[in-house]
Structure formats: C-alpha cells, structure tokens
mmCIF file of N, CA, C and O in Angstrom:
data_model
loop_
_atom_site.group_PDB
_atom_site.id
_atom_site.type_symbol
_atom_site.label_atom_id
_atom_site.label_comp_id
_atom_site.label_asym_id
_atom_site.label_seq_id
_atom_site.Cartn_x
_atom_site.Cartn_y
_atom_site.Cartn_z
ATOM 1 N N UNK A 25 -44.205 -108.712 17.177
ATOM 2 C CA UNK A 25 -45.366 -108.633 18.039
ATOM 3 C C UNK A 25 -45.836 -107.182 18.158
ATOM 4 O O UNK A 25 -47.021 -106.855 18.088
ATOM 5 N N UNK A 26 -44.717 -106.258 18.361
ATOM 6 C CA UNK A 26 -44.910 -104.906 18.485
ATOM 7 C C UNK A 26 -45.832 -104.170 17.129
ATOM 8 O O UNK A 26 -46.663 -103.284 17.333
ATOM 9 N N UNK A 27 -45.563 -104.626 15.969
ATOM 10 C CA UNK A 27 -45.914 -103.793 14.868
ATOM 11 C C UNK A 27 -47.338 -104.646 14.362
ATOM 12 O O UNK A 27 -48.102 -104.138 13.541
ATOM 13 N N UNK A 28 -47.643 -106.330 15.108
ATOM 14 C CA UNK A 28 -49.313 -106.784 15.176
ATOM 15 C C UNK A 28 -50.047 -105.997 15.674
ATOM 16 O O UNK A 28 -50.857 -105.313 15.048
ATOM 17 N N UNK A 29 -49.836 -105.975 17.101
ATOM 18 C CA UNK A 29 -50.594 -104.462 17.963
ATOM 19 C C UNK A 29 -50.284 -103.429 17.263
ATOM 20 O O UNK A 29 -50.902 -103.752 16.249
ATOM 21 N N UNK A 30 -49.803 -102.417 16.996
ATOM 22 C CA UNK A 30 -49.847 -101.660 16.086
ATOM 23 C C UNK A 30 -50.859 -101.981 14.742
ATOM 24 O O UNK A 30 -51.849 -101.250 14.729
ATOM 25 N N UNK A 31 -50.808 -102.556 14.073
ATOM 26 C CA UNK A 31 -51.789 -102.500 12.977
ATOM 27 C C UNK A 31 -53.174 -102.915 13.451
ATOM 28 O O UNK A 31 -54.164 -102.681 12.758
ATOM 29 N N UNK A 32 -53.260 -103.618 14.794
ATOM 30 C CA UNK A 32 -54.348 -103.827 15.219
ATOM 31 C C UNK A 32 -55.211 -102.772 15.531
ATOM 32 O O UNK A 32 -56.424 -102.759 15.321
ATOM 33 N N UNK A 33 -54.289 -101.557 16.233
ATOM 34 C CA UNK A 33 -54.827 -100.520 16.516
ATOM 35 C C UNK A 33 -55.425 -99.767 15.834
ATOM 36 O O UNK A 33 -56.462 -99.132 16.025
ATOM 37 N N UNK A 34 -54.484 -99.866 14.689
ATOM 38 C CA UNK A 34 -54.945 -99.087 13.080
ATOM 39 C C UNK A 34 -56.408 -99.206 12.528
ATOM 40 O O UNK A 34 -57.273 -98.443 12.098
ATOM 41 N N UNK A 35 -56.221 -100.791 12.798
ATOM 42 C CA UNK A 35 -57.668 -101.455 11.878
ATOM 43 C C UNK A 35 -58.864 -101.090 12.541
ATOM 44 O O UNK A 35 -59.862 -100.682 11.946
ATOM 45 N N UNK A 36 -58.769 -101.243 13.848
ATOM 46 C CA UNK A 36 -59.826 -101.318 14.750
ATOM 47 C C UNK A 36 -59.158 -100.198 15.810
ATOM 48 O O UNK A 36 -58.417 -100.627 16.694
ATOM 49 N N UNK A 37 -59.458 -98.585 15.700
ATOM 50 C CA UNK A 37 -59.491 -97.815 17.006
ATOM 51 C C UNK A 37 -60.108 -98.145 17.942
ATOM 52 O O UNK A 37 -59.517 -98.493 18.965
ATOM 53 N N UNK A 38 -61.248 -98.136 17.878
ATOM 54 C CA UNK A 38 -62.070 -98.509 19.302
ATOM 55 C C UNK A 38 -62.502 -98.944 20.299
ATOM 56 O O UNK A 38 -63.442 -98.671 21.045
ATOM 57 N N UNK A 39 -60.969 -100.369 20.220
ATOM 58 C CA UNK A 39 -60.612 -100.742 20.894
ATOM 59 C C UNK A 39 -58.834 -100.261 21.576
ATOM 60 O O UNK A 39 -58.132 -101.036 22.225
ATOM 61 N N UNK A 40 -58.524 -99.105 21.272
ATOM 62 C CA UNK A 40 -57.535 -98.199 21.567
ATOM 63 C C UNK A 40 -57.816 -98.294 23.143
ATOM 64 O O UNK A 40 -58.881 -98.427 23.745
ATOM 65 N N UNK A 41 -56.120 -98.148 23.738
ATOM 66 C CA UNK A 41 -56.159 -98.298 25.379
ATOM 67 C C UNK A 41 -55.735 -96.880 25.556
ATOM 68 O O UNK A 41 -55.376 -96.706 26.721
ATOM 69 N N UNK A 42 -55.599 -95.296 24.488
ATOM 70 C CA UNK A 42 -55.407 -94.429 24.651
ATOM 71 C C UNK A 42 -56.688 -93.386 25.392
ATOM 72 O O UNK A 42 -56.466 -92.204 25.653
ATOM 73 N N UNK A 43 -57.631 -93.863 25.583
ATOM 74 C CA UNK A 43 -59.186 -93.398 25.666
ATOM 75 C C UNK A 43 -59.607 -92.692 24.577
ATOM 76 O O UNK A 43 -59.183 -92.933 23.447
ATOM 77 N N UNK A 44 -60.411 -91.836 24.823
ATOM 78 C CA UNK A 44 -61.202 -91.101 23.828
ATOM 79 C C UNK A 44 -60.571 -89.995 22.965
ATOM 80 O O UNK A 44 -59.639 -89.482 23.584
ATOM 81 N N UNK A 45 -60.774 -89.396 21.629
ATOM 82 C CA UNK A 45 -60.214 -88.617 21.417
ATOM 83 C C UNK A 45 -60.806 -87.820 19.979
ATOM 84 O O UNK A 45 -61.360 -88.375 19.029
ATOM 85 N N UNK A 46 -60.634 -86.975 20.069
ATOM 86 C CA UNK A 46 -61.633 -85.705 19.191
ATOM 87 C C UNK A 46 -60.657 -85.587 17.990
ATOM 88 O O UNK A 46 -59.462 -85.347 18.165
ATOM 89 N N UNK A 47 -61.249 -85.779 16.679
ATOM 90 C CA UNK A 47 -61.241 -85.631 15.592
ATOM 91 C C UNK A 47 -61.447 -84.727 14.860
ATOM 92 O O UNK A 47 -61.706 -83.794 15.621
ATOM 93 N N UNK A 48 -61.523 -84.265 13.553
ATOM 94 C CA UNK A 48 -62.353 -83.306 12.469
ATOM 95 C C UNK A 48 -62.029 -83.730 11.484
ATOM 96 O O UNK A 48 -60.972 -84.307 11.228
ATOM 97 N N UNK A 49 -63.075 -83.450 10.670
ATOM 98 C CA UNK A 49 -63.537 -83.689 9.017
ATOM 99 C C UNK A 49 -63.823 -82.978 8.275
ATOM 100 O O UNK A 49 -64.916 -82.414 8.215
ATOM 101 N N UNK A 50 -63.038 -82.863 7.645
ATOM 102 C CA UNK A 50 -63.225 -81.447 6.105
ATOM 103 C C UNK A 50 -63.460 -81.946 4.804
ATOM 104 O O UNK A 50 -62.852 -82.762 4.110
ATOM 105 N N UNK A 51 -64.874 -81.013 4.563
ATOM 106 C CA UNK A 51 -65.294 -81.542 3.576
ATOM 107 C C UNK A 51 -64.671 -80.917 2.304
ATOM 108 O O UNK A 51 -64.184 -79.792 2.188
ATOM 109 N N UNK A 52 -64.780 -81.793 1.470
ATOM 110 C CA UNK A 52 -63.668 -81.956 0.323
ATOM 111 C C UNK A 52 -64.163 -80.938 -0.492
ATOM 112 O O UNK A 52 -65.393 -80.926 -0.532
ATOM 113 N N UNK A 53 -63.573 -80.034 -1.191
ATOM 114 C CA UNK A 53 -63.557 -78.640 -1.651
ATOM 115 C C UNK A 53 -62.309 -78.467 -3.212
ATOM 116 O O UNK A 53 -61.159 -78.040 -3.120
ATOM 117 N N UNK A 54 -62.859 -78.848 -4.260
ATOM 118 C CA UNK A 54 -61.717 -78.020 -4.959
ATOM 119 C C UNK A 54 -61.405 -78.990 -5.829
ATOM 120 O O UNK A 54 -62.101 -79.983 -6.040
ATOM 121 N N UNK A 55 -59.859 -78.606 -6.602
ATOM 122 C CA UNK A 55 -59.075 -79.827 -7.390
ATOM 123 C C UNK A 55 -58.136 -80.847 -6.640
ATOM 124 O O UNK A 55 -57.689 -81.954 -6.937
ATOM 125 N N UNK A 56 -58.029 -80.064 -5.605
ATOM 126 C CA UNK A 56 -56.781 -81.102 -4.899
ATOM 127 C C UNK A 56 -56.351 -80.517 -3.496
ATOM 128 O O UNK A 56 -56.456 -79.356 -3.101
ATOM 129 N N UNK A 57 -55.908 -81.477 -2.932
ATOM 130 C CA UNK A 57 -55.820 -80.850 -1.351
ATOM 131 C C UNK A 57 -54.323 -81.071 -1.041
ATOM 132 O O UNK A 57 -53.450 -81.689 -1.652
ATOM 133 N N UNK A 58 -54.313 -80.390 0.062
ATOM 134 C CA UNK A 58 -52.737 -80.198 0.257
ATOM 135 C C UNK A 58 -52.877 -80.116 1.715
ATOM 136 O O UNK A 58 -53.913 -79.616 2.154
ATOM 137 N N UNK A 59 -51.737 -80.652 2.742
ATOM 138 C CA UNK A 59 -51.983 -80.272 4.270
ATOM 139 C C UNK A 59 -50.429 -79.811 4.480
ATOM 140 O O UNK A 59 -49.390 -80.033 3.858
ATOM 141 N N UNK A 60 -50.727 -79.141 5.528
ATOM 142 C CA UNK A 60 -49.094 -78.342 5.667
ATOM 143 C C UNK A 60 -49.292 -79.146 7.411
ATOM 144 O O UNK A 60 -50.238 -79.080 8.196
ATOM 145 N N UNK A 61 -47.968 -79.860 7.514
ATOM 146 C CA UNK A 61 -47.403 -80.366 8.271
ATOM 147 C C UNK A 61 -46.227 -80.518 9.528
ATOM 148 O O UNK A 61 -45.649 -81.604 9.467
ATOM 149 N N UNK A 62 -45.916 -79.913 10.295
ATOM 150 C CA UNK A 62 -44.828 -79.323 11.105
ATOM 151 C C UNK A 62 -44.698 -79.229 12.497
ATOM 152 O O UNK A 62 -45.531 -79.384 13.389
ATOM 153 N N UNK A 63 -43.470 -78.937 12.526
ATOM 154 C CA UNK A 63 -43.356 -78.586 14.300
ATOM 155 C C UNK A 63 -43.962 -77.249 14.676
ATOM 156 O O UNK A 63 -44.081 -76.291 13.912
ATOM 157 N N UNK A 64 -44.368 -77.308 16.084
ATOM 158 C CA UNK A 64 -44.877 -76.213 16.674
ATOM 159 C C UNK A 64 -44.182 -74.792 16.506
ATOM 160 O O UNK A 64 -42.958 -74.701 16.593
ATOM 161 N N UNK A 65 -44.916 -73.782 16.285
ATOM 162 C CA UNK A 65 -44.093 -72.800 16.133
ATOM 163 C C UNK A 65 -43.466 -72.199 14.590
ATOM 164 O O UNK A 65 -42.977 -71.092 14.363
ATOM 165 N N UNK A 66 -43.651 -73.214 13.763
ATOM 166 C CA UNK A 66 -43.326 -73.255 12.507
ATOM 167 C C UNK A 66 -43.375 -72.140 11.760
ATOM 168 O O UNK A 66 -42.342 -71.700 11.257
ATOM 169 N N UNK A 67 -44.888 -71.375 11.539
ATOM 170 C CA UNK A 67 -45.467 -70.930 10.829
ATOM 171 C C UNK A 67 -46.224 -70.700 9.962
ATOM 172 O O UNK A 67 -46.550 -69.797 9.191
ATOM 173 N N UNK A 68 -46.631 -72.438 10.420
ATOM 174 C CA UNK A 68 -48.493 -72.847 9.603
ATOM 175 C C UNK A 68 -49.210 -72.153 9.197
ATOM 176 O O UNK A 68 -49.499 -71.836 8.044
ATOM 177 N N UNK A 69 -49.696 -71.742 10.522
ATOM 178 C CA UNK A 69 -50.719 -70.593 10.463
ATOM 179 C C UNK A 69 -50.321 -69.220 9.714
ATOM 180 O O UNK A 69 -51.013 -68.817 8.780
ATOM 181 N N UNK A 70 -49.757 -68.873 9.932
ATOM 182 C CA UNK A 70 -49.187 -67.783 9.645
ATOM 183 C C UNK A 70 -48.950 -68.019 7.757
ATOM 184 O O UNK A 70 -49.523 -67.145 7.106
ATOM 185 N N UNK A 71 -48.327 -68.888 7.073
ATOM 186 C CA UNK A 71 -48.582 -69.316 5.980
ATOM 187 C C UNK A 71 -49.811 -69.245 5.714
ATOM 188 O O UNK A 71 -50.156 -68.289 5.019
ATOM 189 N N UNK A 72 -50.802 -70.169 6.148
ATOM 190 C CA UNK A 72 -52.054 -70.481 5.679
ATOM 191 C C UNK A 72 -52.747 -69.129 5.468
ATOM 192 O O UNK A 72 -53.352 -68.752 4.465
ATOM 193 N N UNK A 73 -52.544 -68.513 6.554
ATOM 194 C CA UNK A 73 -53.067 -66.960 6.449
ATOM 195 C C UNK A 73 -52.936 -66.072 5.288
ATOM 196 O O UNK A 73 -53.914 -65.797 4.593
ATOM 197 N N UNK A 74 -51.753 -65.611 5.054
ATOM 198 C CA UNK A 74 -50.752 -65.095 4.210
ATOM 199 C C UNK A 74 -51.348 -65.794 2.693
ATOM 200 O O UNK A 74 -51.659 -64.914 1.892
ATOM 201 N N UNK A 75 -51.499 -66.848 2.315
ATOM 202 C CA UNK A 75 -51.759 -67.182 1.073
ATOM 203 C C UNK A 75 -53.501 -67.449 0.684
ATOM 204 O O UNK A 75 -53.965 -67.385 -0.454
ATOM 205 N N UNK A 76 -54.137 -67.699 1.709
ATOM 206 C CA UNK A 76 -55.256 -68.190 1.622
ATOM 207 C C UNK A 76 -56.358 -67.139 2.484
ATOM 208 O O UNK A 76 -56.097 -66.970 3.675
ATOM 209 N N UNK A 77 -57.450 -66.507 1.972
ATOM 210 C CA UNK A 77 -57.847 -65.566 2.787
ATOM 211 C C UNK A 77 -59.032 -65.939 4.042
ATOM 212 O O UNK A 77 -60.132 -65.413 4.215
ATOM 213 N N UNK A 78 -58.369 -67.035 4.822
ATOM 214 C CA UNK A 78 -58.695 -67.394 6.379
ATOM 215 C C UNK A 78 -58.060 -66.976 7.284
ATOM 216 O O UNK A 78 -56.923 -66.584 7.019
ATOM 217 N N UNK A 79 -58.480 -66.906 8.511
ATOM 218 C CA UNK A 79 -57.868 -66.229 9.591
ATOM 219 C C UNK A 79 -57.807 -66.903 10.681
ATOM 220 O O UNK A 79 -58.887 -67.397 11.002
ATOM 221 N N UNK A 80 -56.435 -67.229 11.779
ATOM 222 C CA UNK A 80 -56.378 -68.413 12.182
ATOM 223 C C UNK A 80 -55.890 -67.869 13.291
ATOM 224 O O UNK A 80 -55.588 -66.717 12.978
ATOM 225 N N UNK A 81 -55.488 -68.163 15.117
ATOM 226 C CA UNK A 81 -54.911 -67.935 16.034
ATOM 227 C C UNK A 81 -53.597 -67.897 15.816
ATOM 228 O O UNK A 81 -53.017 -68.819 15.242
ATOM 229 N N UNK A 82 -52.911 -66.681 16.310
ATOM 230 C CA UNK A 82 -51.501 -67.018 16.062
ATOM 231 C C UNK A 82 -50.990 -66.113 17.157
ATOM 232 O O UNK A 82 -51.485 -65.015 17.411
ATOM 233 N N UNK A 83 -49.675 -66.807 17.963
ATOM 234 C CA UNK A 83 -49.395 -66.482 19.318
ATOM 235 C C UNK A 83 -48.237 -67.239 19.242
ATOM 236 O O UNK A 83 -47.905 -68.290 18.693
ATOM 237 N N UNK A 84 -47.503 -66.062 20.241
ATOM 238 C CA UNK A 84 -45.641 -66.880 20.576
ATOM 239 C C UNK A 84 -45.325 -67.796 21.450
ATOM 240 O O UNK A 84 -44.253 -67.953 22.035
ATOM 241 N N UNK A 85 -46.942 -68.798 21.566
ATOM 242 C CA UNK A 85 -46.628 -70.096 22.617
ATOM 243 C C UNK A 85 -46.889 -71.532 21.488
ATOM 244 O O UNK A 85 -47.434 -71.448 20.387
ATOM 245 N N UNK A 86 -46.545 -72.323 21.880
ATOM 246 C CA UNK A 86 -46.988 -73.727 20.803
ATOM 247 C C UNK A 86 -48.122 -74.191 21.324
ATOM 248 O O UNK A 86 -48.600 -74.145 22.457
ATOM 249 N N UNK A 87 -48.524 -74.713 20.161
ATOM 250 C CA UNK A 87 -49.935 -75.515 19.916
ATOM 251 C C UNK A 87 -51.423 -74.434 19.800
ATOM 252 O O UNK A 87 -52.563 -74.839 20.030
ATOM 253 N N UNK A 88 -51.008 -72.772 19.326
ATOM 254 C CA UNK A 88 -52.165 -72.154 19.468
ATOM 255 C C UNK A 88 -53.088 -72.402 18.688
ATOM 256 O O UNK A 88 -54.235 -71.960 18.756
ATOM 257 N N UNK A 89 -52.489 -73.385 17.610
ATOM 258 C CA UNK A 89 -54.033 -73.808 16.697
ATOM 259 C C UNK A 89 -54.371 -75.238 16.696
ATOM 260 O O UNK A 89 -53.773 -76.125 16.086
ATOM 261 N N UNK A 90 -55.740 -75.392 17.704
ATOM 262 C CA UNK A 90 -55.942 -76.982 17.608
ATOM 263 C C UNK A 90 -56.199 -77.257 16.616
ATOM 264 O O UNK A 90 -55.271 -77.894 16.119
ATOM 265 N N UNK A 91 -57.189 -77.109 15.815
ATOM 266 C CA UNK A 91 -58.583 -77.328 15.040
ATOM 267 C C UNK A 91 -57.793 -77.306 13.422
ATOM 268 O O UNK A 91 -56.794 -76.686 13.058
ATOM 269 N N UNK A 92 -58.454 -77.996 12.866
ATOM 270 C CA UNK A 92 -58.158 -78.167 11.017
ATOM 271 C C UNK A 92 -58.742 -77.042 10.419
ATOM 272 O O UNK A 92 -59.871 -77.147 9.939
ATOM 273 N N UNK A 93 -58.077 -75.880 10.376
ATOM 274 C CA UNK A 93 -58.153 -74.666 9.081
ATOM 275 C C UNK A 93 -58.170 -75.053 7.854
ATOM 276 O O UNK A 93 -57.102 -75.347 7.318
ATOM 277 N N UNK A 94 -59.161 -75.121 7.274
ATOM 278 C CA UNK A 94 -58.894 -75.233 5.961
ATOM 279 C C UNK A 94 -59.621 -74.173 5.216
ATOM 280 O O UNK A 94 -60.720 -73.646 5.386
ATOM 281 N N UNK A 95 -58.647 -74.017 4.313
ATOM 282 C CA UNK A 95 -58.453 -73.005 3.179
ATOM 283 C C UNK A 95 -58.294 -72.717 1.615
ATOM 284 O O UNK A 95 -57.266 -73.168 1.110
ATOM 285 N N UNK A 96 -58.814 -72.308 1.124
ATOM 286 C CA UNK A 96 -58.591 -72.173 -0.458
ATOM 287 C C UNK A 96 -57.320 -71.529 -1.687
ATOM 288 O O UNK A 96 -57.285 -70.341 -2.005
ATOM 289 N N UNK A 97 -56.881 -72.010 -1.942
ATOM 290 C CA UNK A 97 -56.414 -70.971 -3.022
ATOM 291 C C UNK A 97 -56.339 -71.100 -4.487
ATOM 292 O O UNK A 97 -56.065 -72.098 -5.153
ATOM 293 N N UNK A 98 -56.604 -70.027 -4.826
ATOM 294 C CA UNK A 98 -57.178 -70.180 -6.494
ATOM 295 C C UNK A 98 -55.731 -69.824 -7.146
ATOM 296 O O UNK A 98 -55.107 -68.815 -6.819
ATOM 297 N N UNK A 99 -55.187 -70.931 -8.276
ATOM 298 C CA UNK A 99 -53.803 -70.779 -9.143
ATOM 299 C C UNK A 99 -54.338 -71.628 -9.836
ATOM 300 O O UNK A 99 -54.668 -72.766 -9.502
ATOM 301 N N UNK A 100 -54.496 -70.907 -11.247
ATOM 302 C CA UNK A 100 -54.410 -71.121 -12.710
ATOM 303 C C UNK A 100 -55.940 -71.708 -13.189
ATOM 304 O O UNK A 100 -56.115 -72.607 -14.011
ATOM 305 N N UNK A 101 -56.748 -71.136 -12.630
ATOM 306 C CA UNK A 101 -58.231 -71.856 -12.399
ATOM 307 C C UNK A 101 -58.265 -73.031 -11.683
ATOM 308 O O UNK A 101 -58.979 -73.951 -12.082
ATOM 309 N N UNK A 102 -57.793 -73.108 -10.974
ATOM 310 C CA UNK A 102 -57.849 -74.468 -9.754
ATOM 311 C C UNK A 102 -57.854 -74.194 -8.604
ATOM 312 O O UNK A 102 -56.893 -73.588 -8.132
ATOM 313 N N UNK A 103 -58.752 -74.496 -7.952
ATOM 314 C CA UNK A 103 -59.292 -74.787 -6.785
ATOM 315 C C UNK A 103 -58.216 -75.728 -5.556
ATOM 316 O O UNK A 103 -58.439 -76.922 -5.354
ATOM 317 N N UNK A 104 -57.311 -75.135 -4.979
ATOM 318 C CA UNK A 104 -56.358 -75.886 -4.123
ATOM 319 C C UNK A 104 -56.611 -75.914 -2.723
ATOM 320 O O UNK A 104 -56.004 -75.134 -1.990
ATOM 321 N N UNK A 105 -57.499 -76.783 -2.236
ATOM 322 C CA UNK A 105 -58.069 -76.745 -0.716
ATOM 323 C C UNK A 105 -56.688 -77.329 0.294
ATOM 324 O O UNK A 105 -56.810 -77.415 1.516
#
C-alpha cells in the first residue's frame, strides 16, 4: 500500500500533501551532463568551483548553496555540463 502512494505521488505531484515547492531547470548545454551529489558540507561547491570557472557561495554552515550551479568543463573537445 505504502509504495502505491508512493508512485502515486511520483506520477501525479500536484496532488502532493507536502504543499508547494520550488524547483529549477537547466538548460541542456554540451556532450553530457554530470551532477555531483552529497552530504552537506562535502565540498560541492568548492569542487564545482575549482574545476569549472563558476563561482558559487561557500561558508562553514550547511546548506549554503540552494540553487542548481551549473557549469562547464572542456576535456578532450567535449563539452561536460
């Protein structure tokens, strides 16, 4: 029963009992995309920075970056968003 509701939720958000909730969409850029994934504090940002020339909030509390950074990097003529 647990994992019906669950896929129900999946199929159809908008009927979610979580309320409302803010999204983002990045438009597709390149040969291939990659997302870096982790616990707070990690060093996401700080990666993303370091390899890719964007510039992102970075601070010794968790969660300083809401928002989807996305970034480029060029290896071997390819475009890696």
């Amino acid at each position: 029963a647990k994992l019906a509701k669950l896929r129900t939720q999946l199929l159809d958000p908008g009927k979610s009992a979580g309320g409302p909730s803010e999204g983002f969409d990045v438009k597709k850029f390149g040969d291939a995309r990659v997302a870096l994934i982790g616990f707070p504090s990690a060093g996401k940002s700080t990666l993303l920075s370091t390899i890719t020339e964007t510039e992102s909030a970075q601070a010794n509390y968790e969660f300083t970056t809401l928002t989807c950074i996305p970034g480029v990097i060029y290896y071997n003529d390819t475009k890696v968003q």
